[in-house]
Tab-separated table of C-alpha atoms in Angstrom:
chain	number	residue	atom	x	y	z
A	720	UNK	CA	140.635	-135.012	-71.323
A	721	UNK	CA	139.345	-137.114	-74.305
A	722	UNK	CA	136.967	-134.055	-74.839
A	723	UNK	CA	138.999	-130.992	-76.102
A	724	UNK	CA	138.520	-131.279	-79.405
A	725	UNK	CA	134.563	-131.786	-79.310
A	726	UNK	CA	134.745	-128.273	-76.204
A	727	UNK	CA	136.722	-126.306	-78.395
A	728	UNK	CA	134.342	-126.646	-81.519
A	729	UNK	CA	131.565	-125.635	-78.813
A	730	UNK	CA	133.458	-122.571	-77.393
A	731	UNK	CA	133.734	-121.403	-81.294
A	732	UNK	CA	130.092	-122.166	-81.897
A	733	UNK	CA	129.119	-120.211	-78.937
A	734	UNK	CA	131.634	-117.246	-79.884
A	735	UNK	CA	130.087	-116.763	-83.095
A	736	UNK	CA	126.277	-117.030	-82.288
A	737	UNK	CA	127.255	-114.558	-79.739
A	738	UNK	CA	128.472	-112.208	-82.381
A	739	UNK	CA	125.298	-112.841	-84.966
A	740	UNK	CA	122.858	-112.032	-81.984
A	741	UNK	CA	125.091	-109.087	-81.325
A	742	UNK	CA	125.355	-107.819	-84.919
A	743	UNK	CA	128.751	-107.519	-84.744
A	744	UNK	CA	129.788	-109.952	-87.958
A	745	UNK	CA	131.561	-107.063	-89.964
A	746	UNK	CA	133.062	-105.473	-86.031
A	747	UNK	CA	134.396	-108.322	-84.152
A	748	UNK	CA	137.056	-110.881	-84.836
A	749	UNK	CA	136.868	-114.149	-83.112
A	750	UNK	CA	140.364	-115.810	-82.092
A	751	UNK	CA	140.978	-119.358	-81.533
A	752	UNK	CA	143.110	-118.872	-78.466
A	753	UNK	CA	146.025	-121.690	-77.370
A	754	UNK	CA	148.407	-121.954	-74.623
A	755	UNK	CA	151.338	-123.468	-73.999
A	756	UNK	CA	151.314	-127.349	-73.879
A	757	UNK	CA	151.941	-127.363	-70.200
A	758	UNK	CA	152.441	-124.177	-68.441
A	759	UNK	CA	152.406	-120.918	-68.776
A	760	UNK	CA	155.006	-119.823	-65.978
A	761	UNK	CA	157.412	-122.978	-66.215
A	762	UNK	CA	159.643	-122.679	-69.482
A	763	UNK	CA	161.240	-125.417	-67.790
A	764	UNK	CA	158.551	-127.830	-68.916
A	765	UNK	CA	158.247	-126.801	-72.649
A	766	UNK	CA	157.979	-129.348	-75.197
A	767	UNK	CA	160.556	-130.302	-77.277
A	768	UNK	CA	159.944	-128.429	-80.931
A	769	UNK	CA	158.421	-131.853	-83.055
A	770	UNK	CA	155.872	-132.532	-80.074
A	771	UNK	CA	154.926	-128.739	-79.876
A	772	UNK	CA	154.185	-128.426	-83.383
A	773	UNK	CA	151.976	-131.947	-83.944
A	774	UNK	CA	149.923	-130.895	-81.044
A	775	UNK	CA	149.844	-127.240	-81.665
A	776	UNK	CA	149.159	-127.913	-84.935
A	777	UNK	CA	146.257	-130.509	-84.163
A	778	UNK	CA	144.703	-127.769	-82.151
A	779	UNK	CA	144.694	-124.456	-84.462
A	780	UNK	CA	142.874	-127.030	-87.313
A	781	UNK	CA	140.164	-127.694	-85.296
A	782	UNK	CA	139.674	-123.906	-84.059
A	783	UNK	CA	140.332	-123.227	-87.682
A	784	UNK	CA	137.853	-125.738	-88.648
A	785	UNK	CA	135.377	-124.663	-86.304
A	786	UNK	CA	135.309	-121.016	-87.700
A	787	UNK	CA	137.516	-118.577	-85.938
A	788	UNK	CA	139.345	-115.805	-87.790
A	789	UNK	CA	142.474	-116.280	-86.399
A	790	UNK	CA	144.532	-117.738	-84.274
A	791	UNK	CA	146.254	-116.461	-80.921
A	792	UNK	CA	149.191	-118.358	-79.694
A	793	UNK	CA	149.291	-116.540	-76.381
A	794	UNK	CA	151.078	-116.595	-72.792
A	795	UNK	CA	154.232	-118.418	-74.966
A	796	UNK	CA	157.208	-118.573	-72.361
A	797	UNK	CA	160.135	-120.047	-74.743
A	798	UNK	CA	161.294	-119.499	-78.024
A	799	UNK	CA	161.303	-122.960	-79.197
A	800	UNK	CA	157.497	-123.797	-78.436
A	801	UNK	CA	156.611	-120.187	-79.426
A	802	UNK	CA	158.424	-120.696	-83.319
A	803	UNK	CA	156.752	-124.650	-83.792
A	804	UNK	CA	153.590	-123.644	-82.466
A	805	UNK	CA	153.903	-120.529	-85.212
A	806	UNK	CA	154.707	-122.435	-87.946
A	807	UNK	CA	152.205	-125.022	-87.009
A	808	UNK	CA	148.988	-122.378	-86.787
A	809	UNK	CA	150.176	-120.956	-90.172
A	810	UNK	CA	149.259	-124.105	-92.123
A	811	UNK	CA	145.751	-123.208	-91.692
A	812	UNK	CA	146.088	-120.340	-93.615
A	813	UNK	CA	144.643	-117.964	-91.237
A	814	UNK	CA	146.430	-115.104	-89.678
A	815	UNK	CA	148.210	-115.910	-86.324
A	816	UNK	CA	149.380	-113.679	-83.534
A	817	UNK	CA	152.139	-114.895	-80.825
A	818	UNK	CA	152.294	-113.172	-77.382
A	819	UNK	CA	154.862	-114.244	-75.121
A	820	UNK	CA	155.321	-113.891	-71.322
A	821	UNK	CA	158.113	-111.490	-70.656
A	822	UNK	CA	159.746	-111.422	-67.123
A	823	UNK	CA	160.619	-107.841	-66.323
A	824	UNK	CA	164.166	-108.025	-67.463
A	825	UNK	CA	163.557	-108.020	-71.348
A	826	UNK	CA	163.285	-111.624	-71.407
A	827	UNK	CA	161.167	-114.018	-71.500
A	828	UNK	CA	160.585	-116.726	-68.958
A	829	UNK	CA	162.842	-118.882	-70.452
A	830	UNK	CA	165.304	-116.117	-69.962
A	831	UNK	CA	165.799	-115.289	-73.611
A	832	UNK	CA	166.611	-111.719	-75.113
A	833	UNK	CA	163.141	-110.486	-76.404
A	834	UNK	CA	164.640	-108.882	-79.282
A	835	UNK	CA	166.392	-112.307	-79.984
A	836	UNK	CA	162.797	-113.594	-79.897
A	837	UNK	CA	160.912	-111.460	-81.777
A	838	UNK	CA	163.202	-111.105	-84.894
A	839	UNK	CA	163.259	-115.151	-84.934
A	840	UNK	CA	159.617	-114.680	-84.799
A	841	UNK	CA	159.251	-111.911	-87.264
A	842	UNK	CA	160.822	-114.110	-90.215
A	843	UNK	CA	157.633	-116.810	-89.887
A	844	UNK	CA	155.530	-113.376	-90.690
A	845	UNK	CA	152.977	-113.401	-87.889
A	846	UNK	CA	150.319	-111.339	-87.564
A	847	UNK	CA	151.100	-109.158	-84.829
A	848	UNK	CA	153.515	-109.948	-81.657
A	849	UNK	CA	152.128	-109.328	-78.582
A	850	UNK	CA	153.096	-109.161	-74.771
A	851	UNK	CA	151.132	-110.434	-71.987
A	852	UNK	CA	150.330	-112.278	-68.702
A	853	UNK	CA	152.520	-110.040	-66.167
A	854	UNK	CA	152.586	-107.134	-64.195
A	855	UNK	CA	151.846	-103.931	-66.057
A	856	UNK	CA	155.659	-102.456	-65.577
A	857	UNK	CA	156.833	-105.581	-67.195
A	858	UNK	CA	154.541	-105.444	-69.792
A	859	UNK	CA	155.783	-101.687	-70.729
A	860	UNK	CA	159.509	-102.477	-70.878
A	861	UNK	CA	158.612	-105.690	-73.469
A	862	UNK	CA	156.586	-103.432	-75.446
A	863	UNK	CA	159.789	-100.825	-75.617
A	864	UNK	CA	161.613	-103.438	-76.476
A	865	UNK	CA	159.435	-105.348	-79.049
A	866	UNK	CA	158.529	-102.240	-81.093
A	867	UNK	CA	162.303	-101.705	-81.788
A	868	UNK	CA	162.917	-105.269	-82.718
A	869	UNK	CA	159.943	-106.757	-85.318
A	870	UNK	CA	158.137	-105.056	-88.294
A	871	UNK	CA	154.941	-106.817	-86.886
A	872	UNK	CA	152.310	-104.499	-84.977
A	873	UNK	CA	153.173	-105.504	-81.669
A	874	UNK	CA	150.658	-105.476	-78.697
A	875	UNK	CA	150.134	-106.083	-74.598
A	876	UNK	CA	147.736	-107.135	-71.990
A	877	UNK	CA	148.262	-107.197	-68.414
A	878	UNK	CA	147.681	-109.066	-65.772
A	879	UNK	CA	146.269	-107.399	-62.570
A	880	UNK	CA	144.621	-108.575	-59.515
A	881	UNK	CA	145.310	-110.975	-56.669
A	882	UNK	CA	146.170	-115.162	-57.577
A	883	UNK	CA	145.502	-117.694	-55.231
A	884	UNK	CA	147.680	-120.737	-55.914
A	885	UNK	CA	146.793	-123.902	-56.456
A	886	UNK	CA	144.473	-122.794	-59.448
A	887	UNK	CA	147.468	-120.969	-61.337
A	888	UNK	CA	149.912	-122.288	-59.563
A	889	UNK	CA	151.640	-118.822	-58.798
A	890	UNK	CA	153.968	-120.505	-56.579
A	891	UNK	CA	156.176	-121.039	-59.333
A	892	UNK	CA	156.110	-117.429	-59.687
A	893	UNK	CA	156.165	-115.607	-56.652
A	894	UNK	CA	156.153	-112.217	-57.600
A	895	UNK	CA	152.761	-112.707	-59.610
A	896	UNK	CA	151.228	-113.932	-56.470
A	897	UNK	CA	150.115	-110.051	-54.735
A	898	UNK	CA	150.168	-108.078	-58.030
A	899	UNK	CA	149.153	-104.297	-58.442
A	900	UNK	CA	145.691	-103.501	-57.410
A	901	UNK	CA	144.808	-101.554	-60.568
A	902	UNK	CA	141.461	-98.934	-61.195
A	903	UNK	CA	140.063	-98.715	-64.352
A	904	UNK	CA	141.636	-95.607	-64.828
A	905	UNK	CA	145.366	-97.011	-63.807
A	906	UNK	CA	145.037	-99.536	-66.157
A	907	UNK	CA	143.957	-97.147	-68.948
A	908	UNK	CA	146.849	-94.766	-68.372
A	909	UNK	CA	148.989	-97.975	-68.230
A	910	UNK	CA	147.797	-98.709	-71.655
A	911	UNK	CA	147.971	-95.243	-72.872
A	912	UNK	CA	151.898	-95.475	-72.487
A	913	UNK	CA	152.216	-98.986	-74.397
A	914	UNK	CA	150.681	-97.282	-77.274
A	915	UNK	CA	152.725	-94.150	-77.137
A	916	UNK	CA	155.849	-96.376	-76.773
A	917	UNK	CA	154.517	-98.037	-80.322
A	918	UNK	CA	151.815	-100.947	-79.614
A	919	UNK	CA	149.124	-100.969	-81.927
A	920	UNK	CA	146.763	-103.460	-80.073
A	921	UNK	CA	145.833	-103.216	-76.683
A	922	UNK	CA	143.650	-105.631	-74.095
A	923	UNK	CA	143.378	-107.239	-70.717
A	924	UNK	CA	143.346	-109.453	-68.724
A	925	UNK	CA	142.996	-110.632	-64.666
A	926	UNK	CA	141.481	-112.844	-61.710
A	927	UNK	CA	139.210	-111.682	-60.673
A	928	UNK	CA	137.873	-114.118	-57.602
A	929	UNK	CA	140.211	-116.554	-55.853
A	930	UNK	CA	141.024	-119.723	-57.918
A	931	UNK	CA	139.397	-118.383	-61.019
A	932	UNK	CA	140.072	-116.060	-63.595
A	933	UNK	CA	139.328	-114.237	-66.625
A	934	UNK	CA	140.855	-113.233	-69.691
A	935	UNK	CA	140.260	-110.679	-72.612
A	936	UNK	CA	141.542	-111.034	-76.077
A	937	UNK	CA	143.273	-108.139	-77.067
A	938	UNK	CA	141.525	-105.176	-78.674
């Protein structure tokens, strides 16, 4: 735990000698990704705002530091950790996208009105505001919902596959815990009706073993 710092600044590292070897300098984006401070399915335990934003911000200046191009606040359950952590990542002066967990009713976790959300979200100026880590049907009502509420590009990644809890502790979810078993070509034409409902920026994301899993930044 006295490590993140010093693992971060490697992940970066690695990200961007991937991309020289690859070529793909003037193609690819790398994002400096962070989560919430404790967990991504328990608004419950979200920080209160000044704790959110000194460690928040502590974390997008060494990602920023370290080289990414910008920074993805993703898998945000409540407002009030989603707006410090903002406001936080934008003192690096790089562009930041926030993606929030929505949780099938137009909310998010913490049970607040997406719209609500996004327009509080849309006066710090982010980047883009995004949807992700739930079901695909969830995912396409947020995006409905998000594309009518913010002037940001808004975008979605899904969650498919089958959790076994204690890694992500689904428990605390238990409708993520058997989730759709999606094809390649499900998922596509899942995707294909976020961006004809409006998103602009589209990825994935799943488990793919028990007790692991594996996420995409979006695309």
């Amino acid at each position: 735990e006295d490590r993140a710092a010093e693992l971060a600044r490697d992940a970066v590292a690695i990200a961007l000698k991937a991309r020289e070897e690859a070529g793909l300098q003037d193609r690819v984006a790398v994002a400096g990704s962070i989560s919430p401070l404790n967990h991504p399915f328990r608004s419950d335990l979200a920080p209160d705002p000044d704790q959110a934003a000194k460690e928040h911000g502590e974390t997008a200046r060494i990602l920023a530091e370290a080289g990414v191009d910008l920074i993805l606040l993703e898998s945000m359950n409540s407002r009030s950790e989603a707006e410090a952590a903002l406001r936080a990542a934008k003192e690096t002066s790089l562009p930041v996208w926030v993606s929030l967990v929505p949780n099938g009713d137009g909310k998010t976790l913490g049970g607040e009105p997406l719209e609500e959300v996004a327009a509080a979200l849309d006066r710090l100026e982010p980047g883009a505001i995004l949807v992700n880590c739930a079901p695909s049907d969830h995912i396409g009502r947020a995006v409905d919902r998000l594309v009518k509420s913010t002037r940001r590009p808004v975008g979605a990644y899904s969650l498919i596959g089958r959790y076994a809890p204690p890694s992500w502790k689904m428990d605390f979810y238990p409708r993520f815990i058997d989730t759709e078993k999606m094809s390649q070509a499900g998922y596509a034409d899942a995707a294909d009706g976020w961006v004809r409902a409006g998103a602009r920026i589209i990825g994935g994301a799943a488990a793919r073993l028990p007790g692991t899993s594996s996420c995409c930044i979006p695309i």
